[in-house]
């Protein structure tokens, strides 16, 4: 044993004298970056995870998961598609059966509109959006954002260039859906609790009308001529058709049994011949023929589909399914599921950009 030890010592000494170095371990192989196909990208806000999933619609790779802030929900792009805006809120999540008195206090410092630069793939700043922003719409010229402020029953007008709230107006309780009319002159805001629409006149800078619709409206879609609009009625299992000149419901389209089918988001096809409706706990997306306002198809997409978006060519619909943490792709017009891809925790809103 001593002889062997001496030989080993001598060998090590000779190696050191020769300037030899002990071998170093190879660095661990890095995970290759997901490959982008060049197809349109899907952007989904994850309400629970506080981040943004970016998914390649060509090969279904999750290209990135980008931190946003607390409770990201509403998501819309600027008219030039170079910027994505996201509503952020420090108000704790409260489901239908949650006693809000048991929740921690709201973190108002987390409220705002995240400004995401598409080229840089990151949030470059957060601008004020009023209290507890949930959803919003962007003016056709991209200069203003109109935001529903859920906890104060208000709608805020934000100047994008200065990043300031120009005005906040009181409306009905629990506002959510916000949509600018096709001519850019008015904004419709839904109030869930009071089951009504507030009409904001932008030139006058005030609410000029309030009218009742179905129970718990959350979303609005205007026909291109602006004469009619579609509004969901979550608790009625219906979609209502609005005469925008008279500010009244002129037709009601039933999608199924109230409570089982809960219409959430409404979205028109690029040619406005189809209206697509997500149904939350109903697990489905419905298609309505706008020529006669009849249901022409449906497809089961996942657990509580909420936000929906269309591909730029209008051939594919994507739904954000919160509880199952995934995005479903639906082939149109045959209404068949072609893919489900994992997103972050609690996907809420979704858009698609070229």
Coordinates of C-alpha atoms in Angstrom, one line a residue:
X1 CA 0.0 0.0 0.0
X2 CA 2.8 2.5 0.9
X3 CA 4.6 1.7 -2.4
X4 CA 1.5 2.3 -4.4
X5 CA 0.9 5.6 -2.5
X6 CA 4.5 6.7 -3.2
X7 CA 4.2 6.0 -6.9
X8 CA 0.9 7.9 -7.1
X9 CA 2.5 10.9 -5.3
X10 CA 5.5 10.8 -7.6
X11 CA 3.1 10.7 -10.6
X12 CA 1.1 13.7 -9.4
X13 CA 4.4 15.6 -8.8
X14 CA 5.7 15.0 -12.3
X15 CA 2.4 16.1 -13.8
X16 CA 2.5 19.3 -11.8
X17 CA 6.1 19.9 -12.8
X18 CA 5.1 19.3 -16.4
X19 CA 2.4 22.0 -16.1
X20 CA -0.5 19.6 -16.6
X21 CA -3.8 20.6 -15.3
X22 CA -6.6 18.4 -14.0
X23 CA -9.4 17.9 -16.4
X24 CA -12.5 20.2 -15.9
X25 CA -16.0 19.0 -16.2
X26 CA -17.8 20.1 -19.4
X27 CA -20.4 22.8 -18.9
X28 CA -24.0 21.5 -18.9
X29 CA -25.7 21.7 -22.2
X30 CA -28.1 24.7 -22.4
X31 CA -31.7 24.1 -23.4
X32 CA -32.1 25.3 -27.0
X33 CA -34.4 28.2 -27.6
X34 CA -37.8 27.3 -29.0
X35 CA -37.9 27.5 -32.7
X36 CA -40.2 30.1 -34.3
X37 CA -41.9 29.1 -37.6
X38 CA -42.7 32.6 -38.8
X39 CA -46.5 32.0 -38.3
X40 CA -48.7 34.4 -36.4
X41 CA -48.1 34.5 -32.7
X42 CA -50.7 33.9 -30.0
X43 CA -50.4 36.1 -26.9
X44 CA -52.3 35.0 -23.8
X45 CA -52.6 36.8 -20.4
X46 CA -52.4 34.4 -17.5
X47 CA -54.4 35.9 -14.7
X48 CA -53.2 33.6 -11.9
X49 CA -49.6 33.3 -13.1
X50 CA -49.1 37.1 -13.7
X51 CA -47.4 36.6 -17.0
X52 CA -47.8 36.4 -20.8
X53 CA -47.6 33.2 -22.8
X54 CA -46.3 33.7 -26.4
X55 CA -47.1 30.7 -28.6
X56 CA -46.2 30.0 -32.2
X57 CA -49.3 29.1 -34.1
X58 CA -47.4 27.3 -36.8
X59 CA -45.5 24.7 -34.6
X60 CA -47.2 25.3 -31.2
X61 CA -43.9 26.0 -29.5
X62 CA -44.2 28.2 -26.4
X63 CA -41.7 30.8 -27.5
X64 CA -41.6 32.8 -24.2
X65 CA -43.3 33.4 -20.9
X66 CA -42.9 37.0 -20.0
X67 CA -43.6 38.5 -16.5
X68 CA -46.3 41.2 -16.6
X69 CA -47.5 42.0 -13.1
X70 CA -50.4 41.2 -10.9
X71 CA -53.6 39.7 -12.4
X72 CA -53.3 40.4 -16.1
X73 CA -56.6 40.2 -17.8
X74 CA -57.7 42.4 -20.8
X75 CA -55.3 42.4 -23.7
X76 CA -55.4 44.5 -26.9
X77 CA -52.9 45.6 -29.5
X78 CA -52.2 49.1 -30.8
X79 CA -53.6 49.8 -34.3
X80 CA -50.1 49.4 -35.8
X81 CA -49.6 46.1 -33.9
X82 CA -46.3 47.2 -32.5
X83 CA -47.5 47.5 -29.0
X84 CA -49.6 45.2 -26.8
X85 CA -51.5 46.7 -23.8
X86 CA -52.5 44.6 -20.8
X87 CA -54.8 45.5 -17.9
X88 CA -53.1 44.8 -14.5
X89 CA -54.8 44.7 -11.2
X90 CA -53.8 44.3 -7.5
X91 CA -57.3 43.4 -6.5
X92 CA -57.4 39.8 -5.3
X93 CA -59.2 37.2 -7.5
X94 CA -62.7 36.5 -6.2
X95 CA -64.7 33.8 -7.9
X96 CA -68.5 33.5 -7.8
X97 CA -68.5 31.6 -4.5
X98 CA -65.8 33.6 -2.7
X99 CA -66.5 35.7 0.3
X100 CA -64.7 38.9 -0.6
X101 CA -64.5 39.9 3.1
X102 CA -62.0 37.1 3.6
X103 CA -59.6 38.3 0.9
X104 CA -56.5 40.4 1.6
X105 CA -56.6 44.1 0.8
X106 CA -56.1 45.3 -2.7
X107 CA -52.6 46.3 -3.8
X108 CA -53.4 49.5 -5.6
X109 CA -49.8 50.1 -6.5
X110 CA -50.1 47.1 -8.9
X111 CA -53.0 48.7 -10.9
X112 CA -52.1 49.9 -14.4
X113 CA -51.8 49.2 -18.1
X114 CA -48.7 47.3 -19.0
X115 CA -47.1 48.5 -22.3
X116 CA -45.5 45.5 -24.0
X117 CA -43.1 46.2 -26.9
X118 CA -43.6 43.4 -29.5
X119 CA -40.2 43.9 -31.1
X120 CA -38.3 43.9 -27.8
X121 CA -40.6 41.1 -26.4
X122 CA -40.9 42.8 -23.0
X123 CA -42.9 45.2 -20.9
X124 CA -41.3 48.6 -21.3
X125 CA -43.4 50.6 -18.9
X126 CA -46.7 50.6 -16.9
X127 CA -49.0 53.6 -17.2
X128 CA -52.0 54.5 -15.0
X129 CA -55.3 52.9 -15.9
X130 CA -57.5 53.9 -13.0
X131 CA -58.5 51.6 -10.2
X132 CA -58.7 47.9 -10.7
X133 CA -58.6 47.9 -14.6
X134 CA -60.2 44.8 -16.0
X135 CA -60.7 45.3 -19.7
X136 CA -60.4 48.1 -22.3
X137 CA -60.4 49.2 -25.9
X138 CA -58.0 51.3 -27.9
X139 CA -59.1 54.3 -30.1
X140 CA -58.8 53.8 -33.9
X141 CA -55.9 56.3 -33.9
X142 CA -54.2 54.7 -31.0
X143 CA -54.1 57.9 -28.9
X144 CA -56.5 56.9 -26.2
X145 CA -57.4 53.8 -24.1
X146 CA -60.8 53.4 -22.6
X147 CA -60.8 51.2 -19.4
X148 CA -63.3 49.6 -17.2
X149 CA -62.5 50.1 -13.5
X150 CA -64.3 47.3 -11.8
X151 CA -64.1 48.1 -8.1
X152 CA -65.2 51.8 -8.4
X153 CA -67.9 51.4 -11.1
X154 CA -66.1 53.6 -13.5
X155 CA -64.6 54.1 -17.0
X156 CA -61.3 55.9 -17.4
X157 CA -60.0 57.7 -20.5
X158 CA -56.2 57.4 -20.7
X159 CA -54.0 59.5 -22.9
X160 CA -51.3 57.2 -24.3
X161 CA -48.7 59.8 -25.2
X162 CA -48.6 61.3 -21.7
X163 CA -49.5 58.1 -19.9
X164 CA -52.1 59.9 -17.7
X165 CA -55.8 59.3 -16.9
X166 CA -57.6 62.3 -18.5
X167 CA -61.0 61.5 -17.0
X168 CA -62.9 58.9 -15.0
X169 CA -66.7 58.7 -15.2
X170 CA -69.1 56.8 -13.0
X171 CA -71.2 54.0 -14.6
X172 CA -73.1 50.9 -13.4
X173 CA -71.6 48.4 -11.0
X174 CA -68.9 45.9 -12.0
X175 CA -68.0 47.2 -15.5
X176 CA -66.1 44.9 -17.7
X177 CA -66.6 44.9 -21.5
X178 CA -65.4 48.0 -23.4
X179 CA -65.8 48.5 -27.2
X180 CA -65.4 51.5 -29.4
X181 CA -68.0 52.0 -32.1
X182 CA -66.8 51.5 -35.7
X183 CA -66.9 55.2 -36.4
X184 CA -64.7 55.8 -33.3
X185 CA -67.2 58.4 -31.8
X186 CA -68.6 56.4 -28.9
X187 CA -67.6 53.7 -26.5
X188 CA -70.0 51.0 -25.1
X189 CA -69.2 49.8 -21.5
X190 CA -71.0 46.8 -20.0
X191 CA -71.9 46.7 -16.3
X192 CA -72.4 43.1 -15.1
X193 CA -74.2 43.8 -11.8
X194 CA -76.7 46.3 -13.1
X195 CA -77.1 44.5 -16.5
X196 CA -76.8 47.6 -18.6
X197 CA -74.7 49.4 -21.2
X198 CA -73.3 52.9 -20.7
X199 CA -72.7 54.9 -23.9
X200 CA -69.7 57.2 -23.7
X201 CA -69.7 60.1 -26.2
X202 CA -66.1 61.0 -26.9
X203 CA -66.7 64.4 -28.3
X204 CA -68.9 65.4 -25.4
X205 CA -66.7 63.6 -22.9
X206 CA -69.6 62.2 -21.0
X207 CA -72.1 59.3 -20.7
X208 CA -75.0 60.2 -23.0
X209 CA -77.2 57.0 -22.5
X210 CA -77.6 54.0 -20.3
X211 CA -79.9 51.1 -21.2
X212 CA -80.7 47.6 -20.0
X213 CA -79.6 44.4 -21.7
X214 CA -79.5 40.8 -20.6
X215 CA -78.2 39.7 -17.2
X216 CA -74.4 40.0 -16.6
X217 CA -73.2 41.5 -19.9
X218 CA -69.4 41.2 -20.4
X219 CA -68.6 41.8 -24.0
X220 CA -69.7 43.8 -27.1
X221 CA -69.2 43.3 -30.8
X222 CA -70.4 45.8 -33.4
X223 CA -71.5 45.1 -37.0
X224 CA -69.3 47.0 -39.4
X225 CA -71.9 49.6 -40.2
X226 CA -72.4 50.3 -36.5
X227 CA -76.2 50.0 -36.6
X228 CA -76.3 46.8 -34.5
X229 CA -74.3 45.3 -31.8
X230 CA -74.1 41.9 -30.1
X231 CA -73.9 41.7 -26.3
X232 CA -73.6 38.5 -24.2
X233 CA -75.9 37.8 -21.3
X234 CA -74.0 35.4 -19.1
X235 CA -76.8 34.5 -16.7
X236 CA -79.5 34.1 -19.3
X237 CA -77.6 31.8 -21.7
X238 CA -78.2 34.2 -24.5
X239 CA -76.8 36.9 -26.8
X240 CA -78.8 40.0 -27.3
X241 CA -78.9 42.1 -30.5
X242 CA -78.9 45.9 -29.9
X243 CA -80.2 48.6 -32.1
X244 CA -77.5 51.3 -31.5
X245 CA -79.7 54.2 -32.7
X246 CA -82.5 53.3 -30.3
X247 CA -80.3 52.0 -27.6
X248 CA -82.5 49.0 -27.0
X249 CA -82.6 45.2 -27.3
X250 CA -84.3 44.1 -30.5
X251 CA -83.6 40.4 -30.5
X252 CA -82.4 37.6 -28.1
X253 CA -80.5 34.5 -29.3
X254 CA -80.6 31.5 -27.0
X255 CA -77.5 29.3 -26.8
X256 CA -78.8 26.8 -24.2
X257 CA -80.0 26.4 -20.6
X258 CA -79.1 29.3 -18.4
X259 CA -76.6 28.4 -15.8
X260 CA -75.2 25.6 -17.9
X261 CA -74.3 27.7 -20.9
X262 CA -72.8 31.0 -19.8
X263 CA -71.9 33.3 -22.7
X264 CA -68.8 35.3 -22.1
X265 CA -67.0 36.8 -25.0
X266 CA -68.5 37.8 -28.4
X267 CA -66.3 38.1 -31.5
X268 CA -67.2 38.8 -35.2
X269 CA -65.4 37.1 -38.1
X270 CA -63.5 39.5 -40.4
X271 CA -66.3 39.5 -42.9
X272 CA -68.9 39.8 -40.1
X273 CA -70.9 36.8 -41.4
X274 CA -70.3 34.8 -38.2
X275 CA -70.4 35.7 -34.5
X276 CA -68.4 33.5 -32.2
X277 CA -69.3 33.2 -28.5
X278 CA -67.3 31.6 -25.7
X279 CA -69.5 30.1 -22.9
X280 CA -67.4 29.7 -19.8
X281 CA -68.7 26.8 -17.8
X282 CA -70.6 25.7 -20.9
X283 CA -67.2 24.5 -22.2
X284 CA -68.1 25.4 -25.8
X285 CA -67.7 28.1 -28.4
X286 CA -70.8 28.7 -30.5
X287 CA -71.1 30.1 -34.0
X288 CA -74.0 32.4 -35.0
X289 CA -75.0 33.3 -38.6
X290 CA -75.4 37.1 -38.5
X291 CA -77.6 37.1 -41.6
X292 CA -80.5 35.5 -39.6
X293 CA -79.1 35.4 -36.0
X294 CA -79.3 31.7 -35.7
X295 CA -76.9 29.2 -34.1
X296 CA -75.1 27.2 -36.9
X297 CA -72.6 25.3 -34.8
X298 CA -70.7 24.7 -31.6
X299 CA -67.5 22.9 -30.4
X300 CA -66.3 21.9 -27.0
X301 CA -63.0 23.6 -26.4
X302 CA -62.1 23.1 -22.7
X303 CA -62.7 24.2 -19.1
X304 CA -64.3 27.6 -18.9
X305 CA -63.3 29.2 -22.2
X306 CA -63.1 33.0 -21.7
X307 CA -61.2 35.1 -24.1
X308 CA -61.3 34.2 -27.8
X309 CA -59.4 35.5 -30.8
X310 CA -59.1 34.8 -34.5
X311 CA -56.0 34.2 -36.7
X312 CA -55.3 37.1 -39.1
X313 CA -56.8 35.1 -42.0
X314 CA -59.9 34.3 -40.0
X315 CA -59.6 30.6 -40.5
X316 CA -58.7 29.6 -36.9
X317 CA -60.2 30.6 -33.5
X318 CA -58.3 30.4 -30.3
X319 CA -59.9 30.2 -26.8
X320 CA -58.2 30.8 -23.4
X321 CA -59.3 28.1 -21.0
X322 CA -58.6 29.3 -17.5
X323 CA -58.9 26.2 -15.2
X324 CA -57.1 23.9 -17.6
X325 CA -54.3 26.3 -18.2
X326 CA -54.3 25.9 -22.0
X327 CA -55.2 27.4 -25.3
X328 CA -57.4 25.6 -27.8
X329 CA -57.2 26.1 -31.6
X330 CA -60.4 25.6 -33.6
X331 CA -60.5 25.1 -37.3
X332 CA -63.2 27.3 -39.0
X333 CA -65.7 26.9 -40.5
X334 CA -66.0 23.2 -39.6
X335 CA -65.7 24.0 -35.9
X336 CA -63.3 21.2 -35.1
X337 CA -60.5 21.3 -32.5
X338 CA -57.1 21.0 -34.1
X339 CA -54.8 21.5 -31.1
X340 CA -54.5 22.3 -27.4
X341 CA -51.3 23.8 -26.1
X342 CA -50.3 24.6 -22.5
X343 CA -50.2 28.2 -21.4
X344 CA -49.5 29.7 -18.0
X345 CA -51.7 29.6 -15.0
X346 CA -55.3 30.8 -15.6
X347 CA -55.2 32.2 -19.2
X348 CA -57.8 35.0 -19.4
X349 CA -57.4 37.0 -22.6
X350 CA -55.9 36.2 -26.0
X351 CA -54.9 38.0 -29.2
X352 CA -53.1 36.9 -32.3
X353 CA -50.6 39.0 -34.2
X354 CA -48.8 38.4 -37.6

